[in-house]
Amino acid sequence: MTAPDFWSDLRLTTQARIGLGRAGDALPTSRVLEFQAAHAAARDAVHMPLDVDAVVADLADLGLGDPVVVSSRAESRSEYLRRPDLGRLPADLSAIPRTEADLGIVLCDGLSPRALAEHGVGLTRALADALGTFTIAPPVVATQARVALGDHVGEALGVGTVLVVIGERPGLSVADSLGIYLTHEPRPGRSDAERNCISNIHPPGGMTYDHAARVTASLVAGARQLGRSGVDLKDSSRELT
């Protein structure tokens, strides 16, 4: 009779690699193969090119205006990974319209283009629904992009608050997670302490689009009332439920 697996119930509550077992002084072959598959998925998520045309076409159907495509100064994926500083700087923003809207949404490939391809449009739709009382600028798609690129785009759009939807660094349990970085009154030079982050957005295993949008709406309202975002701004969405 096989002894019950102590870890089986715990595995139902987490995607972490726990209770891997052993075969002699090494891991069981199945666990080694699982690790190699997860590592390969993470590497693929980082290096896969974003299908910009498909994302733009789907965004156009949301009715937020004609999407605009920009890129950072990193000219290749390899340079993007080696030079984070270039990913924070825009190559050309001449196509960005000056809107003076309340909000701007910038969709960045980040470290997981796969995450943006799978969840970016669905999350943007949820954000538009949750933030319907605000004016929203046409969406911007940014390639080879880091979070701080959104400061340049937000300033060019003339928006009061910018939301950077970006592919998060893949791990060995999740390779398709998105994050939202909110910056009030965006401009180049803003620090990470002046932003708020909502992470782990990847239904069904992570936060849902609607939940993320609800938290974002609460933070946007709070930022406008407080006059700033960052460490002084707290999520009050739970108080509204």
mmCIF file of C-alpha atoms in Angstrom:
data_model
loop_
_atom_site.group_PDB
_atom_site.id
_atom_site.type_symbol
_atom_site.label_atom_id
_atom_site.label_comp_id
_atom_site.label_asym_id
_atom_site.label_seq_id
_atom_site.Cartn_x
_atom_site.Cartn_y
_atom_site.Cartn_z
ATOM 1 C CA MET A 1 0.000 0.000 0.000
ATOM 2 C CA THR A 2 1.397 3.385 -0.994
ATOM 3 C CA ALA A 3 1.828 5.884 1.818
ATOM 4 C CA PRO A 4 -0.281 9.060 1.439
ATOM 5 C CA ASP A 5 1.540 12.035 -0.042
ATOM 6 C CA PHE A 6 1.946 14.634 2.717
ATOM 7 C CA TRP A 7 2.292 17.404 0.104
ATOM 8 C CA SER A 8 -0.703 16.602 -2.095
ATOM 9 C CA ASP A 9 -3.182 18.886 -0.316
ATOM 10 C CA LEU A 10 -0.652 21.710 -0.021
ATOM 11 C CA ARG A 11 0.050 21.619 -3.758
ATOM 12 C CA LEU A 12 -3.587 22.525 -4.363
ATOM 13 C CA THR A 13 -2.999 25.907 -2.712
ATOM 14 C CA THR A 14 0.159 27.050 -4.519
ATOM 15 C CA GLN A 15 1.947 26.950 -7.851
ATOM 16 C CA ALA A 16 5.299 26.803 -6.057
ATOM 17 C CA ARG A 17 7.510 23.754 -6.485
ATOM 18 C CA ILE A 18 7.143 22.048 -3.098
ATOM 19 C CA GLY A 19 7.518 18.491 -1.840
ATOM 20 C CA LEU A 20 9.554 17.354 -4.817
ATOM 21 C CA GLY A 21 10.726 14.125 -3.239
ATOM 22 C CA ARG A 22 13.986 12.347 -4.004
ATOM 23 C CA ALA A 23 15.455 9.343 -5.735
ATOM 24 C CA GLY A 24 18.570 8.428 -3.799
ATOM 25 C CA ASP A 25 20.526 11.658 -3.424
ATOM 26 C CA ALA A 26 18.831 13.378 -6.386
ATOM 27 C CA LEU A 27 15.383 14.526 -7.503
ATOM 28 C CA PRO A 28 13.056 12.036 -9.187
ATOM 29 C CA THR A 29 13.317 12.061 -12.964
ATOM 30 C CA SER A 30 9.767 13.392 -13.342
ATOM 31 C CA ARG A 31 10.594 16.427 -11.190
ATOM 32 C CA VAL A 32 13.753 17.144 -13.170
ATOM 33 C CA LEU A 33 11.780 17.014 -16.416
ATOM 34 C CA GLU A 34 9.100 19.321 -14.938
ATOM 35 C CA PHE A 35 11.804 21.823 -13.976
ATOM 36 C CA GLN A 36 13.359 21.719 -17.445
ATOM 37 C CA ALA A 37 9.953 22.253 -19.076
ATOM 38 C CA ALA A 38 9.170 25.201 -16.781
ATOM 39 C CA HIS A 39 12.582 26.735 -17.441
ATOM 40 C CA ALA A 40 12.097 26.366 -21.193
ATOM 41 C CA ALA A 41 8.645 28.000 -20.986
ATOM 42 C CA ALA A 42 10.116 30.938 -19.072
ATOM 43 C CA ARG A 43 12.894 31.408 -21.627
ATOM 44 C CA ASP A 44 10.424 31.179 -24.504
ATOM 45 C CA ALA A 45 8.170 33.785 -22.852
ATOM 46 C CA VAL A 46 11.082 36.232 -22.651
ATOM 47 C CA HIS A 47 12.308 35.765 -26.204
ATOM 48 C CA MET A 48 9.114 35.266 -28.221
ATOM 49 C CA PRO A 49 8.364 38.293 -30.435
ATOM 50 C CA LEU A 50 5.119 40.153 -29.829
ATOM 51 C CA ASP A 51 2.606 39.961 -32.673
ATOM 52 C CA VAL A 52 2.044 43.714 -32.693
ATOM 53 C CA ASP A 53 -0.407 43.680 -35.596
ATOM 54 C CA ALA A 54 -2.681 41.188 -33.831
ATOM 55 C CA VAL A 55 -2.636 43.168 -30.580
ATOM 56 C CA VAL A 56 -3.339 46.435 -32.401
ATOM 57 C CA ALA A 57 -6.240 44.899 -34.339
ATOM 58 C CA ASP A 58 -7.848 43.554 -31.170
ATOM 59 C CA LEU A 59 -7.323 46.843 -29.319
ATOM 60 C CA ALA A 60 -8.972 48.756 -32.153
ATOM 61 C CA ASP A 61 -12.140 46.726 -31.572
ATOM 62 C CA LEU A 62 -12.424 48.118 -28.031
ATOM 63 C CA GLY A 63 -13.460 51.527 -29.313
ATOM 64 C CA LEU A 64 -10.834 53.511 -27.407
ATOM 65 C CA GLY A 65 -9.412 55.110 -30.519
ATOM 66 C CA ASP A 66 -6.774 54.106 -33.035
ATOM 67 C CA PRO A 67 -3.887 52.390 -31.207
ATOM 68 C CA VAL A 68 -0.412 53.882 -31.603
ATOM 69 C CA VAL A 69 2.766 51.784 -31.760
ATOM 70 C CA VAL A 70 6.086 53.001 -30.361
ATOM 71 C CA SER A 71 9.355 51.347 -29.451
ATOM 72 C CA SER A 72 12.209 51.924 -27.062
ATOM 73 C CA ARG A 73 15.762 52.701 -28.076
ATOM 74 C CA ALA A 74 16.664 49.021 -27.729
ATOM 75 C CA GLU A 75 16.878 47.859 -31.329
ATOM 76 C CA SER A 76 16.745 44.115 -30.656
ATOM 77 C CA ARG A 77 15.623 41.694 -27.977
ATOM 78 C CA SER A 78 19.228 40.944 -27.157
ATOM 79 C CA GLU A 79 20.017 44.631 -26.646
ATOM 80 C CA TYR A 80 16.846 45.069 -24.622
ATOM 81 C CA LEU A 81 17.941 42.349 -22.193
ATOM 82 C CA ARG A 82 21.509 43.634 -21.962
ATOM 83 C CA ARG A 83 20.640 47.345 -21.751
ATOM 84 C CA PRO A 84 17.670 48.015 -19.441
ATOM 85 C CA ASP A 85 18.421 51.746 -19.698
ATOM 86 C CA LEU A 86 17.566 51.759 -23.424
ATOM 87 C CA GLY A 87 14.248 50.050 -22.724
ATOM 88 C CA ARG A 88 13.240 53.023 -20.577
ATOM 89 C CA LEU A 89 13.772 55.573 -23.340
ATOM 90 C CA PRO A 90 11.540 56.065 -26.410
ATOM 91 C CA ALA A 91 12.952 55.975 -29.917
ATOM 92 C CA ASP A 92 10.318 58.309 -31.375
ATOM 93 C CA LEU A 93 7.078 59.688 -29.941
ATOM 94 C CA SER A 94 6.050 61.838 -32.892
ATOM 95 C CA ALA A 95 3.032 59.583 -33.580
ATOM 96 C CA ILE A 96 1.622 60.108 -30.070
ATOM 97 C CA PRO A 97 -1.423 62.437 -30.135
ATOM 98 C CA ARG A 98 -1.768 65.121 -27.494
ATOM 99 C CA THR A 99 -5.085 64.251 -25.852
ATOM 100 C CA GLU A 100 -5.262 65.878 -22.405
ATOM 101 C CA ALA A 101 -7.318 62.823 -21.381
ATOM 102 C CA ASP A 102 -7.629 61.702 -17.776
ATOM 103 C CA LEU A 103 -5.906 58.363 -18.388
ATOM 104 C CA GLY A 104 -3.477 56.724 -20.763
ATOM 105 C CA ILE A 105 -2.954 52.969 -21.153
ATOM 106 C CA VAL A 106 0.430 51.795 -22.429
ATOM 107 C CA LEU A 107 0.753 48.093 -23.248
ATOM 108 C CA CYS A 108 4.405 46.987 -23.048
ATOM 109 C CA ASP A 109 5.884 43.632 -23.992
ATOM 110 C CA GLY A 110 8.309 43.830 -21.049
ATOM 111 C CA LEU A 111 9.957 40.584 -20.034
ATOM 112 C CA SER A 112 7.038 38.440 -21.186
ATOM 113 C CA PRO A 113 5.587 39.324 -24.600
ATOM 114 C CA ARG A 114 3.602 36.091 -24.222
ATOM 115 C CA ALA A 115 1.757 37.574 -21.233
ATOM 116 C CA LEU A 116 0.806 40.693 -23.176
ATOM 117 C CA ALA A 117 -0.305 38.640 -26.172
ATOM 118 C CA GLU A 118 -2.514 36.391 -24.041
ATOM 119 C CA HIS A 119 -3.936 38.858 -21.534
ATOM 120 C CA GLY A 120 -3.257 42.431 -22.693
ATOM 121 C CA VAL A 121 -6.445 43.067 -24.653
ATOM 122 C CA GLY A 122 -8.719 41.334 -22.136
ATOM 123 C CA LEU A 123 -7.218 43.346 -19.295
ATOM 124 C CA THR A 124 -7.517 46.586 -21.258
ATOM 125 C CA ARG A 125 -11.204 45.872 -21.881
ATOM 126 C CA ALA A 126 -11.750 45.355 -18.148
ATOM 127 C CA LEU A 127 -9.855 48.558 -17.352
ATOM 128 C CA ALA A 128 -11.951 50.544 -19.815
ATOM 129 C CA ASP A 129 -15.145 49.209 -18.244
ATOM 130 C CA ALA A 130 -13.997 49.914 -14.677
ATOM 131 C CA LEU A 131 -12.696 53.387 -15.543
ATOM 132 C CA GLY A 132 -15.632 54.444 -17.696
ATOM 133 C CA THR A 133 -16.163 57.678 -15.764
ATOM 134 C CA PHE A 134 -12.756 58.944 -16.946
ATOM 135 C CA THR A 135 -11.647 59.981 -20.412
ATOM 136 C CA ILE A 136 -9.126 57.502 -21.822
ATOM 137 C CA ALA A 137 -6.563 58.269 -24.513
ATOM 138 C CA PRO A 138 -6.087 55.917 -27.480
ATOM 139 C CA PRO A 139 -4.047 52.904 -26.322
ATOM 140 C CA VAL A 140 -0.319 52.791 -26.995
ATOM 141 C CA VAL A 141 1.589 49.567 -27.694
ATOM 142 C CA ALA A 142 5.293 49.752 -26.810
ATOM 143 C CA THR A 143 7.885 47.157 -27.820
ATOM 144 C CA GLN A 144 11.211 46.371 -26.151
ATOM 145 C CA ALA A 145 9.799 48.468 -23.325
ATOM 146 C CA ARG A 146 10.426 48.905 -19.607
ATOM 147 C CA VAL A 147 8.030 50.496 -17.123
ATOM 148 C CA ALA A 148 9.634 53.942 -17.189
ATOM 149 C CA LEU A 149 8.921 54.283 -20.908
ATOM 150 C CA GLY A 150 5.349 54.943 -19.862
ATOM 151 C CA ASP A 151 6.416 58.218 -18.233
ATOM 152 C CA HIS A 152 7.513 59.569 -21.617
ATOM 153 C CA VAL A 153 4.353 58.311 -23.330
ATOM 154 C CA GLY A 154 2.092 59.673 -20.598
ATOM 155 C CA GLU A 155 3.713 63.101 -20.823
ATOM 156 C CA ALA A 156 3.364 63.097 -24.614
ATOM 157 C CA LEU A 157 -0.312 62.119 -24.348
ATOM 158 C CA GLY A 158 -0.882 64.862 -21.777
ATOM 159 C CA VAL A 159 -2.758 62.497 -19.451
ATOM 160 C CA GLY A 160 -3.220 62.947 -15.723
ATOM 161 C CA THR A 161 -2.430 59.305 -14.944
ATOM 162 C CA VAL A 162 -0.712 56.621 -16.977
ATOM 163 C CA LEU A 163 -1.265 52.881 -16.619
ATOM 164 C CA VAL A 164 1.571 50.707 -17.900
ATOM 165 C CA VAL A 165 0.361 47.163 -18.600
ATOM 166 C CA ILE A 166 3.524 45.083 -18.913
ATOM 167 C CA GLY A 167 4.650 41.481 -19.162
ATOM 168 C CA GLU A 168 6.268 40.486 -15.866
ATOM 169 C CA ARG A 169 9.481 38.539 -15.460
ATOM 170 C CA PRO A 170 8.603 34.842 -15.977
ATOM 171 C CA GLY A 171 9.198 32.406 -13.145
ATOM 172 C CA LEU A 172 9.311 28.646 -12.945
ATOM 173 C CA SER A 173 5.611 28.458 -12.109
ATOM 174 C CA VAL A 174 4.149 31.322 -14.184
ATOM 175 C CA ALA A 175 5.382 32.577 -17.561
ATOM 176 C CA ASP A 176 2.362 34.642 -18.653
ATOM 177 C CA SER A 177 1.765 37.142 -15.839
ATOM 178 C CA LEU A 178 0.965 40.822 -16.381
ATOM 179 C CA GLY A 179 1.514 43.770 -14.083
ATOM 180 C CA ILE A 180 -0.040 47.238 -14.029
ATOM 181 C CA TYR A 181 2.100 50.207 -12.970
ATOM 182 C CA LEU A 182 0.166 53.376 -12.147
ATOM 183 C CA THR A 183 1.923 56.751 -12.209
ATOM 184 C CA HIS A 184 0.078 59.997 -11.513
ATOM 185 C CA GLU A 185 1.203 63.067 -13.448
ATOM 186 C CA PRO A 186 3.742 61.066 -15.484
ATOM 187 C CA ARG A 187 6.946 62.675 -16.659
ATOM 188 C CA PRO A 188 10.494 61.449 -17.285
ATOM 189 C CA GLY A 189 12.445 61.016 -14.080
ATOM 190 C CA ARG A 190 9.678 59.581 -11.941
ATOM 191 C CA SER A 191 11.023 56.988 -9.498
ATOM 192 C CA ASP A 192 9.589 53.581 -8.646
ATOM 193 C CA ALA A 193 8.559 55.001 -5.257
ATOM 194 C CA GLU A 194 6.136 57.233 -7.167
ATOM 195 C CA ARG A 195 4.283 54.301 -8.731
ATOM 196 C CA ASN A 196 1.766 51.721 -7.590
ATOM 197 C CA CYS A 197 1.901 48.155 -8.866
ATOM 198 C CA ILE A 198 -0.775 45.508 -9.281
ATOM 199 C CA SER A 199 0.861 42.207 -10.219
ATOM 200 C CA ASN A 200 0.190 38.527 -10.831
ATOM 201 C CA ILE A 201 -2.585 39.118 -13.389
ATOM 202 C CA HIS A 202 -3.045 35.887 -15.351
ATOM 203 C CA PRO A 203 -6.428 34.188 -15.036
ATOM 204 C CA PRO A 204 -7.384 31.548 -14.207
ATOM 205 C CA GLY A 205 -4.350 30.863 -12.005
ATOM 206 C CA GLY A 206 -3.688 34.448 -10.947
ATOM 207 C CA MET A 207 -5.623 37.666 -10.424
ATOM 208 C CA THR A 208 -8.566 38.094 -12.790
ATOM 209 C CA TYR A 209 -8.957 41.019 -15.177
ATOM 210 C CA ASP A 210 -11.992 42.355 -13.303
ATOM 211 C CA HIS A 211 -10.257 42.198 -9.930
ATOM 212 C CA ALA A 212 -7.188 43.980 -11.281
ATOM 213 C CA ALA A 213 -9.380 46.619 -12.935
ATOM 214 C CA ARG A 214 -11.309 47.196 -9.711
ATOM 215 C CA VAL A 215 -8.093 47.735 -7.739
ATOM 216 C CA THR A 216 -6.774 50.022 -10.492
ATOM 217 C CA ALA A 217 -9.942 52.131 -10.462
ATOM 218 C CA SER A 218 -9.617 52.564 -6.708
ATOM 219 C CA LEU A 219 -5.989 53.638 -7.039
ATOM 220 C CA VAL A 220 -6.756 56.058 -9.880
ATOM 221 C CA ALA A 221 -9.477 57.707 -7.813
ATOM 222 C CA GLY A 222 -7.157 57.858 -4.825
ATOM 223 C CA ALA A 223 -4.289 59.333 -6.844
ATOM 224 C CA ARG A 224 -6.509 62.088 -8.228
ATOM 225 C CA GLN A 225 -7.752 62.928 -4.743
ATOM 226 C CA LEU A 226 -4.300 62.743 -3.156
ATOM 227 C CA GLY A 227 -2.544 64.460 -6.036
ATOM 228 C CA ARG A 228 0.140 61.807 -6.325
ATOM 229 C CA SER A 229 0.761 58.080 -6.610
ATOM 230 C CA GLY A 230 3.337 55.835 -4.971
ATOM 231 C CA VAL A 231 4.069 54.910 -1.386
ATOM 232 C CA ASP A 232 1.509 57.324 0.067
ATOM 233 C CA LEU A 233 -1.336 55.865 -2.005
ATOM 234 C CA LYS A 234 -3.111 52.772 -0.668
ATOM 235 C CA ASP A 235 -5.594 50.391 -2.268
ATOM 236 C CA SER A 236 -9.067 51.023 -0.842
ATOM 237 C CA SER A 237 -10.929 48.697 -3.225
ATOM 238 C CA ARG A 238 -11.720 46.218 -0.428
ATOM 239 C CA GLU A 239 -13.537 48.953 1.447
ATOM 240 C CA LEU A 240 -15.871 49.349 -1.526
ATOM 241 C CA THR A 241 -17.029 45.704 -1.554
#
